[in-house]
mmCIF file of C-alpha atoms and ligand atoms in Angstrom:
data_model
loop_
_atom_site.group_PDB
_atom_site.id
_atom_site.type_symbol
_atom_site.label_atom_id
_atom_site.label_comp_id
_atom_site.label_asym_id
_atom_site.label_seq_id
_atom_site.Cartn_x
_atom_site.Cartn_y
_atom_site.Cartn_z
ATOM 1 C CA MET A 6 -26.828 -7.904 0.389
ATOM 2 C CA GLU A 7 -23.292 -8.797 1.369
ATOM 3 C CA ILE A 8 -21.112 -5.967 2.639
ATOM 4 C CA ASN A 9 -17.488 -6.912 2.201
ATOM 5 C CA LEU A 10 -15.115 -4.603 4.058
ATOM 6 C CA ILE A 11 -12.163 -6.923 4.559
ATOM 7 C CA SER A 12 -10.052 -5.001 2.057
ATOM 8 C CA ASP A 13 -10.161 -2.554 -0.836
ATOM 9 C CA THR A 14 -8.924 -5.441 -2.993
ATOM 10 C CA VAL A 15 -12.385 -7.072 -3.132
ATOM 11 C CA THR A 16 -13.741 -4.706 -5.793
ATOM 12 C CA LYS A 17 -14.785 -5.900 -9.218
ATOM 13 C CA PRO A 18 -14.062 -3.937 -12.416
ATOM 14 C CA THR A 19 -16.663 -1.281 -13.212
ATOM 15 C CA GLU A 20 -18.477 -1.362 -16.541
ATOM 16 C CA GLY A 21 -16.269 1.376 -17.967
ATOM 17 C CA MET A 22 -13.169 -0.474 -16.830
ATOM 18 C CA LEU A 23 -14.343 -3.744 -18.382
ATOM 19 C CA LYS A 24 -14.981 -1.970 -21.662
ATOM 20 C CA ALA A 25 -11.481 -0.489 -21.592
ATOM 21 C CA MET A 26 -10.052 -3.956 -20.916
ATOM 22 C CA LEU A 27 -12.003 -5.583 -23.747
ATOM 23 C CA ASN A 28 -10.914 -2.902 -26.186
ATOM 24 C CA ALA A 29 -7.239 -2.991 -25.213
ATOM 25 C CA GLU A 30 -4.677 -3.436 -27.933
ATOM 26 C CA VAL A 31 -2.283 -6.134 -26.745
ATOM 27 C CA GLY A 32 0.970 -7.898 -27.609
ATOM 28 C CA ASP A 33 3.611 -10.021 -25.917
ATOM 29 C CA ASP A 34 4.919 -7.887 -23.084
ATOM 30 C CA VAL A 35 7.892 -10.178 -22.376
ATOM 31 C CA PHE A 36 9.163 -8.910 -25.736
ATOM 32 C CA GLY A 37 8.179 -5.367 -24.760
ATOM 33 C CA ALA A 38 5.522 -5.519 -27.476
ATOM 34 C CA ASP A 39 2.306 -4.817 -25.586
ATOM 35 C CA PRO A 40 1.308 -1.249 -26.507
ATOM 36 C CA THR A 41 -1.147 -0.914 -23.620
ATOM 37 C CA VAL A 42 1.399 -2.015 -21.007
ATOM 38 C CA ASN A 43 3.891 0.409 -22.519
ATOM 39 C CA LEU A 44 1.290 3.164 -22.382
ATOM 40 C CA LEU A 45 0.557 2.493 -18.700
ATOM 41 C CA GLN A 46 4.257 2.457 -17.842
ATOM 42 C CA GLU A 47 4.883 5.729 -19.686
ATOM 43 C CA LYS A 48 1.833 7.268 -18.063
ATOM 44 C CA VAL A 49 2.880 6.360 -14.517
ATOM 45 C CA ALA A 50 6.515 7.415 -15.069
ATOM 46 C CA LYS A 51 5.305 10.773 -16.362
ATOM 47 C CA LEU A 52 2.807 11.173 -13.545
ATOM 48 C CA PHE A 53 5.612 10.825 -10.990
ATOM 49 C CA GLY A 54 8.134 12.781 -13.073
ATOM 50 C CA MET A 55 10.427 9.752 -13.037
ATOM 51 C CA GLU A 56 12.337 8.169 -15.911
ATOM 52 C CA ALA A 57 10.704 4.769 -16.195
ATOM 53 C CA ALA A 58 8.100 2.385 -14.829
ATOM 54 C CA LEU A 59 7.376 -1.326 -14.902
ATOM 55 C CA PHE A 60 4.065 -3.195 -14.624
ATOM 56 C CA PHE A 61 3.842 -6.012 -12.052
ATOM 57 C CA PRO A 62 1.286 -8.712 -11.247
ATOM 58 C CA SER A 63 1.295 -7.730 -7.550
ATOM 59 C CA GLY A 64 2.445 -5.118 -5.086
ATOM 60 C CA THR A 65 4.377 -7.784 -3.255
ATOM 61 C CA MET A 66 6.435 -8.548 -6.336
ATOM 62 C CA ALA A 67 7.014 -4.846 -7.057
ATOM 63 C CA ASN A 68 8.304 -4.303 -3.507
ATOM 64 C CA GLN A 69 10.378 -7.471 -3.485
ATOM 65 C CA VAL A 70 12.001 -6.642 -6.807
ATOM 66 C CA ALA A 71 12.756 -3.141 -5.477
ATOM 67 C CA ILE A 72 14.425 -4.646 -2.391
ATOM 68 C CA LYS A 73 16.397 -6.992 -4.632
ATOM 69 C CA ILE A 74 17.741 -4.268 -6.930
ATOM 70 C CA HIS A 75 18.769 -2.018 -4.036
ATOM 71 C CA THR A 76 20.622 -4.643 -1.982
ATOM 72 C CA GLN A 77 23.133 -7.489 -1.868
ATOM 73 C CA PRO A 78 22.701 -10.566 0.361
ATOM 74 C CA GLY A 79 23.689 -9.728 3.936
ATOM 75 C CA ASP A 80 22.653 -6.079 3.659
ATOM 76 C CA LYS A 81 20.236 -4.402 6.004
ATOM 77 C CA MET A 82 16.910 -2.736 5.299
ATOM 78 C CA PHE A 83 15.211 -0.296 7.675
ATOM 79 C CA CYS A 84 11.443 -0.256 7.979
ATOM 80 C CA ASP A 85 8.735 0.243 10.559
ATOM 81 C CA LYS A 86 7.849 -2.751 12.747
ATOM 82 C CA TRP A 87 4.395 -2.784 11.122
ATOM 83 C CA ALA A 88 5.658 -2.551 7.540
ATOM 84 C CA HIS A 89 3.985 -4.702 4.897
ATOM 85 C CA VAL A 90 7.396 -5.534 3.382
ATOM 86 C CA TYR A 91 8.341 -7.153 6.700
ATOM 87 C CA ASN A 92 5.035 -8.561 7.994
ATOM 88 C CA TYR A 93 2.990 -9.550 4.983
ATOM 89 C CA GLU A 94 5.288 -10.525 2.130
ATOM 90 C CA GLY A 95 6.100 -14.025 3.301
ATOM 91 C CA GLY A 96 9.538 -13.120 4.641
ATOM 92 C CA GLY A 97 10.481 -12.165 1.083
ATOM 93 C CA ALA A 98 13.261 -9.720 1.991
ATOM 94 C CA ALA A 99 15.133 -12.570 3.700
ATOM 95 C CA PHE A 100 14.047 -15.262 1.229
ATOM 96 C CA ASN A 101 14.595 -13.448 -2.061
ATOM 97 C CA SER A 102 17.346 -11.007 -1.196
ATOM 98 C CA GLY A 103 19.074 -12.376 1.931
ATOM 99 C CA VAL A 104 18.371 -9.055 3.593
ATOM 100 C CA THR A 105 18.160 -8.421 7.344
ATOM 101 C CA SER A 106 15.267 -6.209 8.437
ATOM 102 C CA HIS A 107 15.920 -3.600 11.110
ATOM 103 C CA LEU A 108 12.513 -2.756 12.565
ATOM 104 C CA ILE A 109 11.965 0.774 13.802
ATOM 105 C CA ASP A 110 9.457 1.268 16.615
ATOM 106 C CA GLY A 111 7.251 3.898 15.000
ATOM 107 C CA ASP A 112 3.808 5.309 15.650
ATOM 108 C CA ARG A 113 0.966 3.872 13.515
ATOM 109 C CA GLY A 114 3.543 2.552 11.061
ATOM 110 C CA MET A 115 5.487 5.818 10.823
ATOM 111 C CA PHE A 116 8.900 6.660 12.285
ATOM 112 C CA THR A 117 11.006 9.824 12.386
ATOM 113 C CA ALA A 118 14.234 10.864 10.698
ATOM 114 C CA GLU A 119 15.813 10.978 14.150
ATOM 115 C CA GLN A 120 14.855 7.350 14.815
ATOM 116 C CA LEU A 121 16.356 6.320 11.483
ATOM 117 C CA GLU A 122 19.539 8.255 12.180
ATOM 118 C CA LYS A 123 19.984 6.444 15.494
ATOM 119 C CA ALA A 124 19.201 3.081 13.953
ATOM 120 C CA ALA A 125 21.739 3.603 11.153
ATOM 121 C CA LEU A 126 24.688 4.205 13.521
ATOM 122 C CA GLY A 127 27.588 1.772 13.442
ATOM 123 C CA ARG A 128 28.121 1.675 9.693
ATOM 124 C CA GLY A 129 31.496 0.216 8.739
ATOM 125 C CA ASP A 130 31.986 -1.988 11.806
ATOM 126 C CA ILE A 131 32.746 -5.509 10.504
ATOM 127 C CA HIS A 132 30.297 -7.021 13.000
ATOM 128 C CA VAL A 133 27.242 -5.352 11.541
ATOM 129 C CA PRO A 134 25.443 -5.720 8.192
ATOM 130 C CA PHE A 135 25.831 -3.017 5.566
ATOM 131 C CA ASN A 136 23.009 -0.508 5.864
ATOM 132 C CA ARG A 137 21.545 -0.246 2.380
ATOM 133 C CA LEU A 138 17.870 0.560 2.184
ATOM 134 C CA VAL A 139 14.974 2.376 3.859
ATOM 135 C CA CYS A 140 11.367 1.378 3.100
ATOM 136 C CA ILE A 141 8.485 3.706 3.871
ATOM 137 C CA GLU A 142 4.802 2.782 3.563
ATOM 138 C CA ASN A 143 2.257 5.484 2.693
ATOM 139 C CA THR A 144 -0.516 5.150 3.635
ATOM 140 C CA THR A 145 0.313 2.671 6.370
ATOM 141 C CA ASN A 146 -1.791 -0.467 6.231
ATOM 142 C CA LYS A 147 -1.424 -1.892 9.731
ATOM 143 C CA GLY A 148 -1.208 1.693 10.972
ATOM 144 C CA GLY A 149 -4.816 2.273 9.883
ATOM 145 C CA GLY A 150 -4.388 4.213 6.649
ATOM 146 C CA ALA A 151 -2.254 6.884 8.301
ATOM 147 C CA CYS A 152 -0.504 9.442 6.077
ATOM 148 C CA TRP A 153 3.104 10.496 6.631
ATOM 149 C CA ASP A 154 4.000 14.115 7.164
ATOM 150 C CA PHE A 155 5.764 15.027 3.918
ATOM 151 C CA GLU A 156 8.291 17.222 5.761
ATOM 152 C CA GLU A 157 9.371 14.174 7.769
ATOM 153 C CA LEU A 158 9.750 12.175 4.557
ATOM 154 C CA ILE A 159 12.078 14.900 3.243
ATOM 155 C CA LYS A 160 14.134 14.673 6.451
ATOM 156 C CA ILE A 161 14.290 10.887 6.166
ATOM 157 C CA GLY A 162 15.445 11.349 2.574
ATOM 158 C CA LYS A 163 18.312 13.511 3.816
ATOM 159 C CA VAL A 164 19.337 10.946 6.440
ATOM 160 C CA SER A 165 19.142 8.251 3.760
ATOM 161 C CA ARG A 166 21.414 10.136 1.383
ATOM 162 C CA ALA A 167 23.879 10.999 4.148
ATOM 163 C CA ASN A 168 24.085 7.295 4.975
ATOM 164 C CA ASN A 169 24.124 5.980 1.390
ATOM 165 C CA LEU A 170 20.772 4.280 1.805
ATOM 166 C CA ALA A 171 18.392 3.721 -1.084
ATOM 167 C CA TYR A 172 14.936 5.145 -0.404
ATOM 168 C CA HIS A 173 11.934 3.028 -1.437
ATOM 169 C CA LEU A 174 8.262 3.866 -1.001
ATOM 170 C CA ASP A 175 5.685 1.102 -0.702
ATOM 171 C CA GLY A 176 2.860 3.195 -2.087
ATOM 172 C CA ALA A 177 0.228 0.469 -2.299
ATOM 173 C CA ARG A 178 -2.256 3.138 -1.155
ATOM 174 C CA LEU A 179 -0.258 6.238 -2.070
ATOM 175 C CA PHE A 180 -3.190 7.684 -4.026
ATOM 176 C CA ASN A 181 -5.275 7.653 -0.859
ATOM 177 C CA ALA A 182 -2.592 9.781 0.797
ATOM 178 C CA LEU A 183 -2.344 12.117 -2.213
ATOM 179 C CA VAL A 184 -6.097 12.712 -2.191
ATOM 180 C CA ALA A 185 -6.330 13.060 1.597
ATOM 181 C CA LYS A 186 -3.391 15.480 1.887
ATOM 182 C CA ASN A 187 -3.709 17.228 -1.446
ATOM 183 C CA GLU A 188 -0.211 16.170 -2.476
ATOM 184 C CA THR A 189 1.103 15.322 -5.949
ATOM 185 C CA PRO A 190 2.833 12.233 -7.364
ATOM 186 C CA LYS A 191 5.701 14.467 -8.563
ATOM 187 C CA GLN A 192 6.556 15.480 -4.976
ATOM 188 C CA TYR A 193 7.083 11.806 -4.230
ATOM 189 C CA GLY A 194 8.897 11.127 -7.483
ATOM 190 C CA GLU A 195 11.470 13.785 -6.620
ATOM 191 C CA LEU A 196 12.122 12.314 -3.195
ATOM 192 C CA PHE A 197 12.281 8.539 -3.619
ATOM 193 C CA ASP A 198 14.580 6.252 -5.605
ATOM 194 C CA THR A 199 11.769 3.814 -6.314
ATOM 195 C CA ILE A 200 8.025 3.818 -5.658
ATOM 196 C CA SER A 201 5.545 0.954 -5.952
ATOM 197 C CA ILE A 202 1.856 1.698 -6.402
ATOM 198 C CA CYS A 203 -1.091 -0.724 -6.429
ATOM 199 C CA LEU A 204 -3.786 -0.427 -9.066
ATOM 200 C CA SER A 205 -5.768 -3.228 -7.445
ATOM 201 C CA LYS A 206 -6.495 -1.554 -4.093
ATOM 202 C CA GLY A 207 -8.538 1.648 -3.870
ATOM 203 C CA LEU A 208 -8.149 2.271 -7.592
ATOM 204 C CA GLY A 209 -10.302 -0.769 -8.324
ATOM 205 C CA ALA A 210 -8.329 -2.634 -11.003
ATOM 206 C CA PRO A 211 -8.529 -6.441 -10.815
ATOM 207 C CA VAL A 212 -4.751 -6.981 -10.923
ATOM 208 C CA GLY A 213 -1.590 -4.956 -11.088
ATOM 209 C CA SER A 214 1.034 -2.752 -9.541
ATOM 210 C CA VAL A 215 3.653 -0.453 -10.999
ATOM 211 C CA LEU A 216 7.224 0.245 -9.902
ATOM 212 C CA VAL A 217 8.669 3.650 -10.878
ATOM 213 C CA GLY A 218 12.296 4.782 -10.772
ATOM 214 C CA THR A 219 15.318 5.728 -12.860
ATOM 215 C CA ASN A 220 16.050 3.999 -16.186
ATOM 216 C CA GLU A 221 18.857 2.130 -14.480
ATOM 217 C CA HIS A 222 16.654 0.862 -11.651
ATOM 218 C CA ILE A 223 13.861 -0.168 -13.992
ATOM 219 C CA GLU A 224 16.254 -2.001 -16.340
ATOM 220 C CA LYS A 225 17.470 -4.026 -13.375
ATOM 221 C CA ALA A 226 13.906 -4.507 -12.182
ATOM 222 C CA LEU A 227 12.881 -5.869 -15.603
ATOM 223 C CA ARG A 228 15.523 -8.563 -15.315
ATOM 224 C CA VAL A 229 14.592 -9.460 -11.715
ATOM 225 C CA ARG A 230 10.867 -9.459 -12.526
ATOM 226 C CA LYS A 231 11.575 -12.113 -15.187
ATOM 227 C CA LEU A 232 13.690 -14.067 -12.701
ATOM 228 C CA PHE A 233 10.858 -13.949 -10.134
ATOM 229 C CA GLY A 234 8.428 -15.290 -12.732
ATOM 230 C CA GLY A 235 6.575 -12.031 -13.219
ATOM 231 C CA GLY A 236 6.980 -11.643 -16.984
ATOM 232 C CA MET A 237 3.462 -11.606 -18.428
ATOM 233 C CA ARG A 238 2.369 -11.942 -22.042
ATOM 234 C CA GLN A 239 -0.795 -10.116 -23.246
ATOM 235 C CA ALA A 240 -0.900 -8.121 -20.021
ATOM 236 C CA GLY A 241 -2.387 -5.135 -21.830
ATOM 237 C CA PHE A 242 -5.882 -6.299 -20.847
ATOM 238 C CA LEU A 243 -4.843 -5.720 -17.235
ATOM 239 C CA ALA A 244 -2.846 -2.578 -17.937
ATOM 240 C CA ALA A 245 -5.947 -1.102 -19.606
ATOM 241 C CA ALA A 246 -7.787 -1.463 -16.300
ATOM 242 C CA GLY A 247 -4.964 0.439 -14.611
ATOM 243 C CA ILE A 248 -5.030 3.246 -17.168
ATOM 244 C CA TYR A 249 -8.790 3.509 -16.754
ATOM 245 C CA ALA A 250 -8.422 3.632 -12.972
ATOM 246 C CA LEU A 251 -5.803 6.389 -13.070
ATOM 247 C CA ASP A 252 -7.971 8.435 -15.454
ATOM 248 C CA ASN A 253 -11.295 7.946 -13.685
ATOM 249 C CA LEU A 254 -11.092 6.580 -10.173
ATOM 250 C CA VAL A 255 -8.543 8.659 -8.278
ATOM 251 C CA ASP A 256 -10.627 11.655 -7.182
ATOM 252 C CA ARG A 257 -13.449 9.455 -5.928
ATOM 253 C CA LEU A 258 -11.151 8.050 -3.218
ATOM 254 C CA ALA A 259 -12.364 11.035 -1.184
ATOM 255 C CA GLU A 260 -15.770 9.274 -0.969
ATOM 256 C CA ASP A 261 -14.129 6.209 0.577
ATOM 257 C CA HIS A 262 -12.438 8.484 3.090
ATOM 258 C CA SER A 263 -15.629 10.244 4.107
ATOM 259 C CA ARG A 264 -17.484 6.904 4.490
ATOM 260 C CA ALA A 265 -14.638 5.606 6.675
ATOM 261 C CA LYS A 266 -14.927 8.725 8.840
ATOM 262 C CA ALA A 267 -18.688 8.214 9.178
ATOM 263 C CA ILE A 268 -18.069 4.649 10.369
ATOM 264 C CA GLY A 269 -15.473 5.883 12.855
ATOM 265 C CA ALA A 270 -17.864 8.493 14.243
ATOM 266 C CA VAL A 271 -20.489 5.798 14.951
ATOM 267 C CA LEU A 272 -17.940 3.401 16.472
ATOM 268 C CA GLU A 273 -16.732 6.169 18.815
ATOM 269 C CA ASN A 274 -20.216 6.204 20.323
ATOM 270 C CA CYS A 275 -20.658 2.428 20.663
ATOM 271 C CA SER A 276 -20.326 1.347 24.289
ATOM 272 C CA TYR A 277 -18.613 -1.934 23.298
ATOM 273 C CA VAL A 278 -15.789 -0.122 21.480
ATOM 274 C CA LYS A 279 -12.624 0.548 23.474
ATOM 275 C CA LYS A 280 -10.745 2.637 20.972
ATOM 276 C CA VAL A 281 -10.892 3.835 17.371
ATOM 277 C CA GLU A 282 -7.610 4.781 15.714
ATOM 278 C CA PRO A 283 -7.561 8.187 13.990
ATOM 279 C CA ILE A 284 -9.084 7.904 10.509
ATOM 280 C CA GLU A 285 -7.298 9.752 7.710
ATOM 281 C CA THR A 286 -8.138 7.684 4.641
ATOM 282 C CA ASN A 287 -10.128 4.508 3.856
ATOM 283 C CA ILE A 288 -9.051 2.262 6.731
ATOM 284 C CA VAL A 289 -10.776 2.067 10.102
ATOM 285 C CA ILE A 290 -9.018 0.179 12.896
ATOM 286 C CA PHE A 291 -10.786 -0.259 16.206
ATOM 287 C CA TYR A 292 -10.635 -2.339 19.364
ATOM 288 C CA VAL A 293 -13.595 -3.820 21.243
ATOM 289 C CA ASN A 294 -13.829 -3.939 25.039
ATOM 290 C CA ASP A 295 -11.980 -6.743 26.834
ATOM 291 C CA ALA A 296 -15.281 -8.482 27.602
ATOM 292 C CA ILE A 297 -15.745 -9.166 23.870
ATOM 293 C CA ASP A 298 -13.545 -11.503 21.863
ATOM 294 C CA PRO A 299 -12.694 -9.651 18.623
ATOM 295 C CA MET A 300 -12.924 -12.902 16.635
ATOM 296 C CA ASP A 301 -16.392 -13.457 18.059
ATOM 297 C CA PHE A 302 -17.396 -9.916 17.066
ATOM 298 C CA ILE A 303 -16.179 -10.573 13.515
ATOM 299 C CA LYS A 304 -18.094 -13.883 13.414
ATOM 300 C CA LYS A 305 -21.342 -12.250 14.584
ATOM 301 C CA MET A 306 -21.027 -9.534 11.953
ATOM 302 C CA GLU A 307 -20.391 -12.217 9.360
ATOM 303 C CA GLN A 308 -23.743 -13.798 10.279
ATOM 304 C CA LYS A 309 -25.273 -10.461 9.263
ATOM 305 C CA ARG A 310 -23.324 -10.735 5.983
ATOM 306 C CA ILE A 311 -20.935 -7.966 6.984
ATOM 307 C CA LEU A 312 -17.340 -9.044 6.463
ATOM 308 C CA LEU A 313 -14.546 -7.510 8.563
ATOM 309 C CA ILE A 314 -11.022 -8.725 9.256
ATOM 310 C CA SER A 315 -8.717 -9.073 12.266
ATOM 311 C CA MET A 316 -5.274 -7.474 12.053
ATOM 312 C CA GLY A 317 -3.927 -9.242 15.155
ATOM 313 C CA ASP A 318 -3.244 -7.602 18.546
ATOM 314 C CA GLY A 319 -7.034 -7.223 19.040
ATOM 315 C CA LYS A 320 -7.309 -4.909 16.018
ATOM 316 C CA ILE A 321 -10.435 -5.121 13.870
ATOM 317 C CA ARG A 322 -10.145 -3.563 10.428
ATOM 318 C CA ILE A 323 -12.732 -2.087 8.083
ATOM 319 C CA VAL A 324 -11.673 -0.904 4.631
ATOM 320 C CA THR A 325 -13.977 1.197 2.454
ATOM 321 C CA HIS A 326 -13.771 0.966 -1.330
ATOM 322 C CA LEU A 327 -15.325 1.454 -4.760
ATOM 323 C CA ASP A 328 -17.992 -1.244 -4.291
ATOM 324 C CA PHE A 329 -19.101 0.019 -0.865
ATOM 325 C CA THR A 330 -22.091 2.274 -1.450
ATOM 326 C CA ASP A 331 -24.058 4.733 0.673
ATOM 327 C CA ASP A 332 -26.867 2.137 0.972
ATOM 328 C CA MET A 333 -24.371 -0.348 2.385
ATOM 329 C CA LEU A 334 -23.009 2.340 4.692
ATOM 330 C CA ALA A 335 -26.488 2.924 6.108
ATOM 331 C CA VAL A 336 -26.980 -0.811 6.779
ATOM 332 C CA LEU A 337 -23.542 -1.109 8.363
ATOM 333 C CA LEU A 338 -24.053 1.884 10.659
ATOM 334 C CA GLU A 339 -27.405 0.456 11.846
ATOM 335 C CA GLU A 340 -25.858 -2.941 12.577
ATOM 336 C CA LEU A 341 -22.940 -1.369 14.453
ATOM 337 C CA LYS A 342 -25.331 0.686 16.604
ATOM 338 C CA LEU A 343 -27.508 -2.380 17.300
ATOM 339 C CA PHE A 344 -24.664 -4.764 18.187
HETATM 340 C C1 PLP B 420 -1.619 -4.732 -0.447
HETATM 341 C C2 PLP B 420 -0.322 -4.158 -0.096
HETATM 342 C C3 PLP B 420 0.843 -4.492 -0.798
HETATM 343 C C4 PLP B 420 0.893 -5.438 -1.969
HETATM 344 O O1 PLP B 420 0.023 -6.447 -1.930
HETATM 345 P P1 PLP B 420 -0.371 -7.387 -3.143
HETATM 346 O O2 PLP B 420 -1.548 -8.073 -2.591
HETATM 347 O O3 PLP B 420 0.793 -8.278 -3.358
HETATM 348 O O4 PLP B 420 -0.675 -6.566 -4.339
HETATM 349 C C5 PLP B 420 2.012 -3.892 -0.406
HETATM 350 N N1 PLP B 420 2.048 -3.017 0.599
HETATM 351 C C6 PLP B 420 0.945 -2.656 1.286
HETATM 352 C C7 PLP B 420 1.054 -1.631 2.342
HETATM 353 C C8 PLP B 420 -0.269 -3.217 0.967
HETATM 354 O O5 PLP B 420 -1.355 -2.854 1.649
#
């Protein structure tokens, strides 16, 4: 038995999801004629109480298109130093949009309204870029699945509006946060200008992300998605997986969270573990003692057919997901105790 915990993207479609995909009614979505894609887009827009939504092949493209529609070349975007949009999208903000990233030194991928306010000083001076956009990530990936305090997000929204900044949420794992904190998509829809969500992470779809926003933003995004090469044809087969996931696989995220917490509890008691980051959702980040090379630890686990990943800076990451069962959890916990 292989236990793959490198990401929640490794899941394969469930039987019910495959059936939904096979039965999808499709058309050419570049002409807006795929009924299943349209259904997914309407569903997500409604879920967030926003005007419109657009289906994307990846979260990266959804975020990058959002950055593009909110900015002009030379503008500045604010994000945490650990943000996915800065660290893991191939330098896309600079490459695609000519945007400078101002990195805020947050805590586990989260900063405060006060930090943003300080960072946004100096607007109007000809020496400095135009401040145009704030990107938030919830849950934070490199921050170990941490959830933002919604009150702080409201405050950041106020600072953003006062400074004429667009407010984008990278919600690749937003549903994990919603389940963990008992929040609703509508709360987020009211606060942000645009939100990207991934269907292919904890929700278990094979492919797909959705960007939600106003009609005006989504019309622009449709054009930029085409320009970026993201116009897909009979994408309804993929959209059907997303619809299935939203209808059936959201509440179960709580299981991933409780398995992650069980792993964290065992790691806390392992003598070779230096530190375990607080666990709020489905990501466990921990550090081994200095005497152990983290890459060596990962290699030894791999020999036991347990796959983990390094996140740099000595961080080892475990991500629980739909295809990680209680049987696998039991094996993993034994191996961690024995190591
Ligand atoms: C996975 C992820 C994305 C998008 O990734 P894709 O692999 O392009 O779908 C964006 N932001 C965060 C925080 C992520 O974890």
